[in-house]
Coordinates of C-alpha atoms and ligand atoms in Angstrom, one line a residue:
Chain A
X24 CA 168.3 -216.1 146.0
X25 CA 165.3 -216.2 148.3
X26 CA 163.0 -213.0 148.7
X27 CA 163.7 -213.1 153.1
X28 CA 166.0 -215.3 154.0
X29 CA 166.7 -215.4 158.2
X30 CA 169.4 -216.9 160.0
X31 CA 169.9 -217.8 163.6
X32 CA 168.1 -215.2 164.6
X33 CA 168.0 -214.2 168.7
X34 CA 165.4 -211.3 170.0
X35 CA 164.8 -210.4 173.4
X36 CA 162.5 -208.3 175.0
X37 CA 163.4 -206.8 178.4
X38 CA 166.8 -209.0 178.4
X39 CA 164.0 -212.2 177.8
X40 CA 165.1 -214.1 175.1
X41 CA 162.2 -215.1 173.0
X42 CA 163.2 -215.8 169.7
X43 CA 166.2 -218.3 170.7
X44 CA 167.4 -218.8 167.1
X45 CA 165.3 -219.2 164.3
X46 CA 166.1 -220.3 160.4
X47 CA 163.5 -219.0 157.6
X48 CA 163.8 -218.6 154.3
X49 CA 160.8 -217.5 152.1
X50 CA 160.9 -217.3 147.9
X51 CA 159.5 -214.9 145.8
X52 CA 155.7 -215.3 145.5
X53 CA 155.1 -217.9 148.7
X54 CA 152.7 -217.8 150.8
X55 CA 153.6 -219.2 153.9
X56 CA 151.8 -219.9 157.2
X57 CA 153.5 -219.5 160.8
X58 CA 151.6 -221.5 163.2
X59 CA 152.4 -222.0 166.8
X60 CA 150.8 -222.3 170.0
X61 CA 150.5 -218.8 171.6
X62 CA 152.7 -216.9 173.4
X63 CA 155.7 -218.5 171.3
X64 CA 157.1 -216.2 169.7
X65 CA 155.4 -215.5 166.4
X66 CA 154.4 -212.3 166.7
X67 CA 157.9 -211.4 168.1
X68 CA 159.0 -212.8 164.7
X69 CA 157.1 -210.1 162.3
X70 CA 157.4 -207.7 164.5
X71 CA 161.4 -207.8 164.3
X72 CA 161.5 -208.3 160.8
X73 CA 159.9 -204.6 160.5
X74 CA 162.0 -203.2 163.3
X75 CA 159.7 -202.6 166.4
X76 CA 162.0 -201.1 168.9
X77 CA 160.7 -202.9 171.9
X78 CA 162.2 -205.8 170.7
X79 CA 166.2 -206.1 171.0
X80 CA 168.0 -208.0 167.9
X81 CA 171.3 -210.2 170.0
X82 CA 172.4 -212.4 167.4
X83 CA 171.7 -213.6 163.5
X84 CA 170.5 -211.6 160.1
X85 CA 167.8 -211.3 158.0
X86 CA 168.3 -210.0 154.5
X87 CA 165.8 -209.4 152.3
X88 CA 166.7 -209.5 148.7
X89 CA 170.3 -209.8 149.4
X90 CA 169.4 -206.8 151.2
X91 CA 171.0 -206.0 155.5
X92 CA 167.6 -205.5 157.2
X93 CA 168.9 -205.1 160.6
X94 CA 171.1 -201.8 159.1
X95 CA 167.5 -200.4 157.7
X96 CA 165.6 -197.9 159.9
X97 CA 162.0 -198.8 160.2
X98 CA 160.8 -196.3 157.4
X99 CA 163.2 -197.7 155.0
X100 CA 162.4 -201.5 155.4
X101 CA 158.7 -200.6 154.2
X102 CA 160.0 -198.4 151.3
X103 CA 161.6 -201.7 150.2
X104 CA 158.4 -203.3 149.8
X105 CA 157.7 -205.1 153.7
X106 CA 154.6 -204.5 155.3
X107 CA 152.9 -206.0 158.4
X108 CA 149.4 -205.7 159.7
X109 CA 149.6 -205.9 163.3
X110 CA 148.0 -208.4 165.4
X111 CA 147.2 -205.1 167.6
X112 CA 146.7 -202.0 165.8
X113 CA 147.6 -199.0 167.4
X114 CA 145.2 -196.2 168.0
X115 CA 146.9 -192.7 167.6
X116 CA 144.2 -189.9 168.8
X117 CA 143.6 -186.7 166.8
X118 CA 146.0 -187.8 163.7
X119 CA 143.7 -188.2 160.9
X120 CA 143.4 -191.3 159.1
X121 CA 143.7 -189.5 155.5
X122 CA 146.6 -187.5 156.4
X123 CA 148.0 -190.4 157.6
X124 CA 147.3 -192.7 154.1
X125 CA 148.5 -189.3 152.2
X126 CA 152.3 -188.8 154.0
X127 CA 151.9 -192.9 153.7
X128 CA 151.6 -193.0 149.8
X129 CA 153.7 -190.2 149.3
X130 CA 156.9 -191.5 151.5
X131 CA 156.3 -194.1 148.7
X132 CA 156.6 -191.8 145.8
X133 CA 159.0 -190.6 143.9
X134 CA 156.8 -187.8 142.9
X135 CA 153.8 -186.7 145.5
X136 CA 150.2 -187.6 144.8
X137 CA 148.0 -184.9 143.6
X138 CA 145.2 -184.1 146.2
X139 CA 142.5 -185.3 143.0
X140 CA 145.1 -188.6 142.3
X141 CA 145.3 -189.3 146.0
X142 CA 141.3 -189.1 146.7
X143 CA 140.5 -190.6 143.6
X144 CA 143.1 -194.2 144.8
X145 CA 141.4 -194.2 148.5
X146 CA 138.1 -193.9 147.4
X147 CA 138.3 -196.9 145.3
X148 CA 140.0 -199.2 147.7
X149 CA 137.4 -197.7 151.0
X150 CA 135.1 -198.8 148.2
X151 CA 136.4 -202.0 147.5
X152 CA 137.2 -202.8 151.6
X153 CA 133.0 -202.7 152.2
X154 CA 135.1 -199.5 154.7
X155 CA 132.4 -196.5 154.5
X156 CA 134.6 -193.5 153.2
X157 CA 133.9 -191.5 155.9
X158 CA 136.0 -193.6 158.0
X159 CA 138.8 -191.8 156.5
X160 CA 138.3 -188.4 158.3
X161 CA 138.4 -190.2 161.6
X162 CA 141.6 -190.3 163.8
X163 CA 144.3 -193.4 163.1
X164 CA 142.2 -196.0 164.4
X165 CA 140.8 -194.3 167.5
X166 CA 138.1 -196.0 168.7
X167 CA 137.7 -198.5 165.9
X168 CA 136.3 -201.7 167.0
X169 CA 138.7 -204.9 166.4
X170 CA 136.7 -205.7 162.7
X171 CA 137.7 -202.0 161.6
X172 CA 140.9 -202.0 162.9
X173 CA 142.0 -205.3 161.0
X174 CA 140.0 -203.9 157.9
X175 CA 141.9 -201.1 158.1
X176 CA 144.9 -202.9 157.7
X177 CA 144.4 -204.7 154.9
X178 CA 143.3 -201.4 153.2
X179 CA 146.6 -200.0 153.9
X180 CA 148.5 -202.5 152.2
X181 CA 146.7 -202.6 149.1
X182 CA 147.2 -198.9 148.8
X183 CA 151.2 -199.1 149.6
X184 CA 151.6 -202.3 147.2
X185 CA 154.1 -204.4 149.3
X186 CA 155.9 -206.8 147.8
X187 CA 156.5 -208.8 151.1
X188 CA 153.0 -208.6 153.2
X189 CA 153.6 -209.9 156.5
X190 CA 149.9 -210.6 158.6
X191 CA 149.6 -211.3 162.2
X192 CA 146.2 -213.0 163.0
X193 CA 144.4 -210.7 160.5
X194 CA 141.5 -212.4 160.7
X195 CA 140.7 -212.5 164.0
X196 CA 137.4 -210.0 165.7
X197 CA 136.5 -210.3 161.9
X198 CA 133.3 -212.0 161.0
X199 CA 132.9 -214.3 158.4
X200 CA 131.7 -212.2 155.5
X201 CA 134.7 -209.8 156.5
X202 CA 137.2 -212.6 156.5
X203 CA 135.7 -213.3 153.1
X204 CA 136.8 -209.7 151.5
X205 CA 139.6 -209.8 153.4
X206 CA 140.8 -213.1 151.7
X207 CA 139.7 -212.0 148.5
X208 CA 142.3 -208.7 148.9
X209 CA 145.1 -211.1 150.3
X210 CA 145.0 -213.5 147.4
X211 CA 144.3 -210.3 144.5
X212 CA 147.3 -209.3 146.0
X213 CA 149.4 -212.3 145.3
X214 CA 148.3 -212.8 141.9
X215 CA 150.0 -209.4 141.5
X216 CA 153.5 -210.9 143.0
X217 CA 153.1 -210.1 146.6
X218 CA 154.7 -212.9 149.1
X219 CA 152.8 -213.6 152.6
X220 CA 154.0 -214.6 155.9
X221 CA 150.8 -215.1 157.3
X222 CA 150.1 -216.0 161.1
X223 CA 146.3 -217.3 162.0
X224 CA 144.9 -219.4 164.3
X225 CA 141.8 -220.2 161.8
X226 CA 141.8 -223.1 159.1
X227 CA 139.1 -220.9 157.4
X228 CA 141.3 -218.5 156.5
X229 CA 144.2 -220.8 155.1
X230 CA 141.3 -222.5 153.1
X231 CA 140.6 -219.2 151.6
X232 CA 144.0 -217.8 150.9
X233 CA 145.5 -221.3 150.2
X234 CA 149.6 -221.1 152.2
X235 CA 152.5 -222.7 149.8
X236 CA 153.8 -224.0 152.7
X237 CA 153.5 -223.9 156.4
X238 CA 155.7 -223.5 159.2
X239 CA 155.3 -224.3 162.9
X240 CA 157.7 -222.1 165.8
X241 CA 157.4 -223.4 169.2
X242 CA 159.6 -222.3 172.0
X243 CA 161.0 -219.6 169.9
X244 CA 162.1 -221.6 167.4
X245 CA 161.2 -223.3 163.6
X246 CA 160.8 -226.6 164.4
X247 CA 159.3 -228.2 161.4
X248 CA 157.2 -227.1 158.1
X249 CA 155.2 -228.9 155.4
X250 CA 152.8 -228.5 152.5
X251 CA 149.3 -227.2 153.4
X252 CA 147.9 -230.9 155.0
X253 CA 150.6 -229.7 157.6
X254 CA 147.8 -226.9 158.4
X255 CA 145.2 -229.8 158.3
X256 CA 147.2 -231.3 160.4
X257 CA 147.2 -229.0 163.5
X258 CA 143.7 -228.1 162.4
X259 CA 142.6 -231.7 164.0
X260 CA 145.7 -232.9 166.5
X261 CA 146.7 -230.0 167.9
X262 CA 150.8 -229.5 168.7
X263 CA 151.1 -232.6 170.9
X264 CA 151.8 -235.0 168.5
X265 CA 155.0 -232.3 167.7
X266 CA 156.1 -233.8 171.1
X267 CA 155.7 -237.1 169.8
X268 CA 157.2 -237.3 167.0
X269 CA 159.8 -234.7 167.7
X270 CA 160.7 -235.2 170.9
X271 CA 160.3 -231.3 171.3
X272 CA 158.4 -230.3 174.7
X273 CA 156.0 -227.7 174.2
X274 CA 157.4 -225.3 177.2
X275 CA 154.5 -224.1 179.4
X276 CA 155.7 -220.3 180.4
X277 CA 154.2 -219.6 183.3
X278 CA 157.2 -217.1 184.1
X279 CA 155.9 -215.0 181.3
X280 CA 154.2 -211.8 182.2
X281 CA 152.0 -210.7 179.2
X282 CA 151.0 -214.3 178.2
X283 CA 147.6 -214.4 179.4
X284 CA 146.7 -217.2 177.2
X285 CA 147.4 -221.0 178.3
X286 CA 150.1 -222.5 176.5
X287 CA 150.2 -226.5 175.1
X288 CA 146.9 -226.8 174.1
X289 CA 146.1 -226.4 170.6
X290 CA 144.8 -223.1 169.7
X291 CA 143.6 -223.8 166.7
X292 CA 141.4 -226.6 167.5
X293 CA 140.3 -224.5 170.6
X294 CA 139.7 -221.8 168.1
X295 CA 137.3 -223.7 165.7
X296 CA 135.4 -225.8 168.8
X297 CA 134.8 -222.4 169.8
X298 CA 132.7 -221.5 166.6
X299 CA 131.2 -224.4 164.9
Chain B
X29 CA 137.1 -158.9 173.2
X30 CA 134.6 -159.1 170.0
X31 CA 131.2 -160.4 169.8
X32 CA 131.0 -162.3 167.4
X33 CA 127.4 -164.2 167.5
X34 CA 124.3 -163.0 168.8
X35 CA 121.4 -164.6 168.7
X36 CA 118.6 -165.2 171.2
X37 CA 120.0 -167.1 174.2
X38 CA 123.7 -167.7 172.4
X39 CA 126.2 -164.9 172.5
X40 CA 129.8 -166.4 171.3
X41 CA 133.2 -163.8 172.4
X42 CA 136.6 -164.1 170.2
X43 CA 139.9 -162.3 171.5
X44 CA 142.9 -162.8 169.2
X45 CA 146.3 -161.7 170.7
X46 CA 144.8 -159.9 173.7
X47 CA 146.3 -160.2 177.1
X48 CA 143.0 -158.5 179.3
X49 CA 141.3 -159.9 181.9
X50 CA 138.2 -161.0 181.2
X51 CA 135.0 -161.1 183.6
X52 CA 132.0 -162.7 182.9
X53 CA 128.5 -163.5 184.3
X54 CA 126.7 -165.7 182.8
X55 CA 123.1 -164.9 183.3
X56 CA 120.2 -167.5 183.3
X57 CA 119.2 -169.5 180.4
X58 CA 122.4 -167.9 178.6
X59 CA 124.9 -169.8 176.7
X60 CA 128.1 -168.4 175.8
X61 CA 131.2 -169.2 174.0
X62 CA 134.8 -167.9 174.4
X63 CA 137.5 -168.4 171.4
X64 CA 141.1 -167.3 173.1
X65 CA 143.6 -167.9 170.2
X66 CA 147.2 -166.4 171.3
X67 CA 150.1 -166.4 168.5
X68 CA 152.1 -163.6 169.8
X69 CA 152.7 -162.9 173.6
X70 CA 151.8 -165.2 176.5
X71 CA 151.8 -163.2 179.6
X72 CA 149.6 -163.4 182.9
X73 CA 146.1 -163.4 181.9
X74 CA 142.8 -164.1 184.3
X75 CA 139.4 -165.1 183.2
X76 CA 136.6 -165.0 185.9
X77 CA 133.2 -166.4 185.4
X78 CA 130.2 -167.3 187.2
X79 CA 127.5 -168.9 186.1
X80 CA 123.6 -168.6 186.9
X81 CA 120.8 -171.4 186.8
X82 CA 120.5 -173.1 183.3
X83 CA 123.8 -171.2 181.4
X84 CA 126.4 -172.3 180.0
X85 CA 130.3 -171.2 179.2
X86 CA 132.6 -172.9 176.9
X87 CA 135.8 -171.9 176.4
X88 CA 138.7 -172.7 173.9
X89 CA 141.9 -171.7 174.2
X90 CA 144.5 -172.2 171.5
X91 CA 148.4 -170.7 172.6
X92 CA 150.8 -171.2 170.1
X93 CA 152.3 -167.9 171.6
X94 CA 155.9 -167.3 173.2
X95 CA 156.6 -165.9 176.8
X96 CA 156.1 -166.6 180.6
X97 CA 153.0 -166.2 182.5
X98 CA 149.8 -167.8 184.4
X99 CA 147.3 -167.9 182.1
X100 CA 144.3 -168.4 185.0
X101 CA 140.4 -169.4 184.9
X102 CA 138.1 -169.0 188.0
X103 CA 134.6 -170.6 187.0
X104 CA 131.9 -170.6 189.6
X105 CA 128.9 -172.5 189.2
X106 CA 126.4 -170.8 191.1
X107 CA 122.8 -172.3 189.8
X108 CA 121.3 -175.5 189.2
X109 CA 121.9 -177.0 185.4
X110 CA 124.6 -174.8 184.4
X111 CA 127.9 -176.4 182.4
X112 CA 131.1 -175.3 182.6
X113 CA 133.8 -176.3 179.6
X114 CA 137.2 -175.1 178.5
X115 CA 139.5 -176.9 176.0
X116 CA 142.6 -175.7 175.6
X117 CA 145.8 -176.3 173.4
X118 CA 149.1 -174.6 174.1
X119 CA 152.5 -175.3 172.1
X120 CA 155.6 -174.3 174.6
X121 CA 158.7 -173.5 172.7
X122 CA 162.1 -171.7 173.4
X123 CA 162.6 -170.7 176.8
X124 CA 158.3 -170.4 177.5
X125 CA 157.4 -171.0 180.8
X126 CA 154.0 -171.2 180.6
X127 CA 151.0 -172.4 183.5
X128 CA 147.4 -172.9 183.2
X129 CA 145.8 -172.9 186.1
X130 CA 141.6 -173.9 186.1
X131 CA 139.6 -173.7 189.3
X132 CA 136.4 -174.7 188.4
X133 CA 133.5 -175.1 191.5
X134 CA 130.3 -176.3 191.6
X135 CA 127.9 -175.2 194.7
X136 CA 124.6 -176.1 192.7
X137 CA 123.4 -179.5 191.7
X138 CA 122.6 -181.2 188.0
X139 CA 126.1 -178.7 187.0
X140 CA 128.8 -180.2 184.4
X141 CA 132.4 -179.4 184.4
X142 CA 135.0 -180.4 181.7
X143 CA 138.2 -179.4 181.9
X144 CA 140.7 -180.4 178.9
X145 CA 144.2 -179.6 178.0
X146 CA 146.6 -181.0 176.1
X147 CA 149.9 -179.6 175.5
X148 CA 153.8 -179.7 173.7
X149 CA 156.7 -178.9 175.3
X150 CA 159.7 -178.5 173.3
X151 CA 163.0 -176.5 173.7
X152 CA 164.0 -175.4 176.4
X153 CA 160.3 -175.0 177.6
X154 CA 158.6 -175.3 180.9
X155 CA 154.6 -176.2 180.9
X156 CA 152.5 -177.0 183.5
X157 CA 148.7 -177.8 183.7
X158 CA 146.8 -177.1 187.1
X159 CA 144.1 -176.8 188.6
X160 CA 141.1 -178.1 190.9
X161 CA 137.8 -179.0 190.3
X162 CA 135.6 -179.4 193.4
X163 CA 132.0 -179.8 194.4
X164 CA 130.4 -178.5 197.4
X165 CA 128.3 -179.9 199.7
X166 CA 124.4 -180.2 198.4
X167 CA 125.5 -179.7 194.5
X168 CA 124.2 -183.5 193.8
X169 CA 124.0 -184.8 190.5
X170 CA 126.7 -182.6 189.5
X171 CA 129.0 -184.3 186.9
X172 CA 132.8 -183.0 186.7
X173 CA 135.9 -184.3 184.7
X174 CA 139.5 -183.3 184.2
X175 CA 141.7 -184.5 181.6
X176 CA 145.6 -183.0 180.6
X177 CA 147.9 -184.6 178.6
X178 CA 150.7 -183.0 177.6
X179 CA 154.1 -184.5 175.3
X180 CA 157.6 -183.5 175.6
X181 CA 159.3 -183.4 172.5
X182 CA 162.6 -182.4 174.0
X183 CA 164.8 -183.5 176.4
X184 CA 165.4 -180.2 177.4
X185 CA 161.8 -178.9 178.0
X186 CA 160.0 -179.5 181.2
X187 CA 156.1 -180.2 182.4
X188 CA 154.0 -181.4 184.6
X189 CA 150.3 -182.2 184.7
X190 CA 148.4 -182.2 188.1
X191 CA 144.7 -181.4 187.9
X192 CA 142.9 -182.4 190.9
X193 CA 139.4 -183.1 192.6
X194 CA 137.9 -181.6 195.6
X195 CA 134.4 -183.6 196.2
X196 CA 132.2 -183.1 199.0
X197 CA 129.1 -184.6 197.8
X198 CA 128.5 -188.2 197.4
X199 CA 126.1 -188.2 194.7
X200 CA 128.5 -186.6 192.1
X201 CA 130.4 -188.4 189.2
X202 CA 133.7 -187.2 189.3
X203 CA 136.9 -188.2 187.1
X204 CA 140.1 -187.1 185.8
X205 CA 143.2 -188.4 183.9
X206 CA 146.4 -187.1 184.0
X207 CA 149.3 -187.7 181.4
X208 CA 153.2 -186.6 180.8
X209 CA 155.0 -188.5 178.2
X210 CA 157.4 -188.4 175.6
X211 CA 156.3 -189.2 172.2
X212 CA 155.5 -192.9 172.2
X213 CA 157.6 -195.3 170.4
X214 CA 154.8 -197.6 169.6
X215 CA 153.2 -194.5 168.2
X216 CA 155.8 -194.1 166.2
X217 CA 156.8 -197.7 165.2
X218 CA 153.1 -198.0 163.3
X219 CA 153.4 -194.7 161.3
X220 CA 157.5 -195.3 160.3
X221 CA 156.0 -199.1 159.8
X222 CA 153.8 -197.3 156.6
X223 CA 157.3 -196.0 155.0
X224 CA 156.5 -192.4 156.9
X225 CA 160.1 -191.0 158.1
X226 CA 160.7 -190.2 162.2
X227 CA 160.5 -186.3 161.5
X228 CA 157.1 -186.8 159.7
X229 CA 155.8 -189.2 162.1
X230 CA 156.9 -186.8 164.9
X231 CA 154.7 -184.0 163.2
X232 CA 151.7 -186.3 162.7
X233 CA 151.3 -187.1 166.1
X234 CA 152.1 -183.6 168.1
X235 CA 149.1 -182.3 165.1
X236 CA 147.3 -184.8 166.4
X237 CA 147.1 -183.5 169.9
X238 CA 147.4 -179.4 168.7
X239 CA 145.2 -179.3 165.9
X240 CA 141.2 -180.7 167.5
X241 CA 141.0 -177.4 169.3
X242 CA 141.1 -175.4 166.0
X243 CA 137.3 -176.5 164.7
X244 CA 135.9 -174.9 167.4
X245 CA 137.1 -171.4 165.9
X246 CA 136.0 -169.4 162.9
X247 CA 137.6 -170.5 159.7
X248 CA 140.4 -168.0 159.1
X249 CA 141.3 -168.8 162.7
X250 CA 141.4 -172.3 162.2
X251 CA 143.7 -171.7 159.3
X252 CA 145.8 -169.6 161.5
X253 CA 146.2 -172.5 164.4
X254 CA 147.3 -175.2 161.7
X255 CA 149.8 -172.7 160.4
X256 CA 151.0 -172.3 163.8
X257 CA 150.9 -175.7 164.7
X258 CA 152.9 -176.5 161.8
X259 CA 155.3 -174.3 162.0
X260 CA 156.1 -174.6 165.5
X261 CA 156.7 -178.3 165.2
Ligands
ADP320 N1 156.3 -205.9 174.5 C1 156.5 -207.1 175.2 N2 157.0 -207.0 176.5 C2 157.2 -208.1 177.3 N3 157.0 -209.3 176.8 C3 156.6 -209.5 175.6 C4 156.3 -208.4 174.7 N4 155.9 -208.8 173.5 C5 155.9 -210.2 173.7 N5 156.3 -210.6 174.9 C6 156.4 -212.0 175.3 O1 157.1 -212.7 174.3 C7 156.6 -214.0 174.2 C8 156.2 -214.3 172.8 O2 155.0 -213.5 172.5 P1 154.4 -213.4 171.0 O3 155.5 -213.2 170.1 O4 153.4 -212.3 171.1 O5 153.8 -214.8 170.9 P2 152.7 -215.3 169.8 O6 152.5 -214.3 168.8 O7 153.3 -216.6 169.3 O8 151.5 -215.6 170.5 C9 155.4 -214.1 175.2 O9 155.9 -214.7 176.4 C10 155.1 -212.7 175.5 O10 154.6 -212.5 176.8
MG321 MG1 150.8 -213.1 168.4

C-alpha cells in the first residue's frame, strides 16, 4: 500500500479547472520532486492535498494510508501526519507566534505540553533553525521578510514531526547558507521516516536533499517521472524537449489571471542563469 | 478618573468602568496618557481635549463592555508640535450597539494624529467606527492617519467602518485604511493546516486583533482585558 496514493484527481478554482486529472502515488519514505513550468498547477496540487478551501475538489480521491482524505477536515489531515510549508506564508497580525506553536503542538498531543516542556522543545529547534528566539514573541509571520517566513516553516514541521512533509518552493528568498540548514532539517527529517513531496525550481536544492524520484505536471496533469538525472535533465533542457518527445504542448495561459509569470520557458534554467 | 503617574512633564489618567465625561487641556510641553478600560456598561460617553504647543495625548481604550451608546472623542490640536493618539479595542456581543466616533483637528503645523481601532462583532451586535480627521489651512507639516478594522464573527452582527479625511493644506501627509471582513479563510486555512481545530483558530485570530491594546495598561489591567477577551470569544 502506498503512503498517498491520488487518482484522477480534478480541482478548480473559481469554476477553472486546473488540476484536469492527475495520477500520484508516493511510498513510504520517498522523496519526490514535482517539477513543472509555472503556473501549472503544482502548487494547486499540495495545496488540495491539505484542504485549502479556495480550491474546489470535482472529481477523483486521494487516500493517504488507506485513509479518505477528501472526508478529513483540514485540522484532521495534519493530525494524521501531512504537513505543507507554503509557497506563500500567510501573515496573521497580533496572533503570537508562540501561542500559535503551543495550540500547534498541543492539537498534536494526547496530553498538553507543560509551559517548561513546551519552551524547553522551541528553544532547541529556534536554536537549531540559526531563528533568534526572540522571533517567537512576534506576531504569525507579520512582517517577516521572505528568508524568515520560509525558515519559519521548516521550524514548524520539525516541531509537529509529519510523517508526510509536503514543500512548495521552500527554498526560494532563502540565501545559500539558509538553503544549506534548511536542507540539512529536510534530510534529518527523513532519516527519521518522513516522506517529501518537494516542489523547487533550484537544482541546488535537489543536490542537497537528493529526490527518489521526480515528477513533471504540465497542463494540470503528471505527464512523466524518472530517477533523479530526470531533475538533471530539466536542470539543462528545459520542458521543450517534453514537447518533443511527448508530443504534449506546453499550454501558454494567457487567459489566466494570477499567472504573472511567462509560461514555456524553463524556469529552472531561467532560475540558475539568473544566479551563477 | 485616577492619576496614576506623575512625574515632571508626564501625567498618565486610568478610569475603569466609569461612564463621565472627560475634559482635558493639555497644557504646553505636557504629555499625557489616558487608559479607558470598560468591562461592564457601555453607555454614551464624551472625551474632549485640546491640545497646546509641544503636548501630547494618548489614549487607549479597551471595551469589552455590553450596552448601546456613542462613545465620542473631540481632540483639537491647537499648537505647533503637539500629537494626538488613541487606540482603541471594543468586543460587541449580544444585542450591543455600540459607535465610536473620533474627530480629531489639526489647526497648527508639525501636529500628528493616529487614530486606531479595531473591533469584533458577534451576536446579534451592531458596531460602527467613525470619525474625521482634518487639517486646517496653514497647519503644514502636519502628519495624520486613520486606520479601523473591525471582524464579524457572526452572521448576525452588523458594522461598518468609515473614518474619513478633511485636508485643507497641501503640505500634510495624510492616510487612512478602512476594513470590514469576516474572519479570513486563508487565515484560517494556515492555522487548521498546523492540526489547530476551526474554534481554536477562530480564538487565535479575534486575540490577535483584541489583545495589542492591553500592554498599554497596568498589569492587573492587562490581565483583566485577556480575561475578557477570552471569554467573550
Ligand atoms: N486562489 C486562486 N485564484 C485564482 N486562480 C488561482 C488561484 N491559485 C492558483 N490559481 C491559478 O491556477 C493555476 C495554477 O497555479 P499554481 O498551482 O499556483 O501553479 P504552479 O505552482 O505550478 O506555479 C494558475 O493559472 C493560477 O493563476
Ligand atoms: Mg507554485
Amino acid at each position: 500500500m502506498g503512503l498517498l496514493e491520488i487518482k484522477g484527481l480534478k480541482v478548480a478554482v473559481q469554476e477553472k479547472e486546473i488540476l484536469k486529472g492527475v495520477d500520484l502515488k508516493i511510498a513510504p519514505g520517498e522523496m519526490v520532486a514535482l517539477l513543472g513550468p509555472n503556473g501549472h498547477g503544482k502548487s494547486t496540487l499540495l495545496a488540495s492535498i491539505m484542504g485549502n478551501p479556495a480550491f474546489q475538489v470535482k472529481e477523483g480521491s486521494i487516500d493517504y494510508n488507506g485513509e479518505n482524505v477528501l472526508s478529513l477536515s483540514v485540522d484532521k489531515r495534519s493530525k494524521i501526519g501531512m504537513f505543507l510549508a507554503m509557497q506563500n506564508p500567510i501573515e496573521i497580525a497580533g496572533v503570537n507566534y508562540s501561542d500559535f506553536l503551543k495550540s500547534a503542538m498541543n492539537s498534536h498531543l494526547e496530553k498538553k505540553l507543560s509551559l517548561f516542556q513546551f519552551i524547553r522543545q522551541i528553544e532547541g529547534a529556534y536554536k537549531e533553525m540559526g531563528i533568534p528566539f526572540e522571533m517567537a514573541q512576534r506576531g504569525l509571520n507579520e512582517g517577516f521578510s521572505g528568508g524568515e517566513k520560509k525558515r519559519n516553516e521548516i521550524l514548524q514541521m520539525k516541531l509537529l514531526k509529519p510523517s508526510f512533509a509536503m514543500l512548495d518552493e521552500i527554498d526560494s528568498g532563502l540565501d545559500v547558507d539558509a538553503i544549506d540548514v534548511v536542507a540539512k532539517e529536510i534530510c534529518k527529517e527523513r532519516e527519521a521516516g518522513t516522506s517529501f513531496l518537494v516542489i523547487s525550481h533550484y537544482a541546488r536544492l535537489y543536490d542537497l536533499i537528493h529526490p527518489s524520484r521526480a515528477v513533471v505536471m504540465i497542463n494540470g496533469r503528471i505527464v512523466t517521472e524518472g530517477g533523479p538525472e530526470l531533475i538533471k535533465r530539466i536542470d539543462h533542457e528545459g520542458y521543450e524537449w517534453i514537447h518533443r518527445e511527448l508530443g504534449i504542448s506546453v499550454e501558454k495561459e494567457i487567459d489566466t489571471p494570477m499567472s504573472n509569470t511567462s509560461i514555456g520557458v524553463c524556469a529552472t534554467k531561467e532560475a540558475l542563469d539568473g544566479t551563477h | 478618573m485616577e492619576l496614576i503617574k506623575n512625574e515632571h512633564f508626564l501625567r498618565e489618567y486610568l478610569s475603569v468602568d466609569e461612564t463621565e465625561d472627560i475634559d482635558l487641556e493639555v497644557e504646553e510641553n505636557l504629555q499625557i496618557s489616558l487608559l479607558i478600560a470598560n468591562f461592564d456598561i457601555f453607555s454614551n460617553r464624551k472625551i474632549t481635549a485640546k491640545l497646546k504647543e509641544n503636548s501630547s495625548l494618548s489614549i487607549a481604550v479597551a471595551d469589552f463592555s455590553r450596552g448601546k451608546g456613542n462613545f465620542t472623542v473631540e481632540a483639537d490640536i491647537l499648537g505647533k508640535v503637539a500629537s494626538f493618539e488613541i487606540r482603541g479595542s471594543s468586543l460587541a456581543l449580544k444585542n450591543d450597539n455600540k459607535r465610536f466616533d473620533i474627530h480629531l483637528i489639526h489647526k497648527f503645523g508639525n501636529s500628528k494624529g493616529l487614530v486606531s481601532l479595531h473591533g469584533i462583532a458577534g451576536g446579534k451586535s451592531q458596531l460602527t467606527f467613525d470619525g474625521v480627521s482634518s487639517i486646517e489651512k496653514g497647519a503644514k507639516k502636519s502628519n495624520t492617519r486613520q486606520e479601523a478594522k473591525i471582524i464579524v464573527i457572526d452572521s448576525s452582527a452588523f458594522c461598518r467602518c468609515s473614518p474619513s479625511l478633511e485636508i485643507d493644506e497641501n503640505d500634510v501627509i495624510a492616510s487612512h485604511g478602512a476594513v470590514e471582513g469576516r474572519l479570513n479563510d486563508m487565515e484560517l486555512f494556515y492555522l487548521e493546516s498546523r492540526g489547530i481545530e476551526e474554534k481554536e483558530a477562530r480564538r487565535l485570530i479575534a486575540m490577535g486583533y483584541l489583545s495589542p491594546i492591553a500592554r498599554y495598561f497596568p498589569n492587573q489591567i492587562q490581565e483583566k482585558i485577556l480575561t475578557s477577551a477570552e471569554g467573550g470569544i
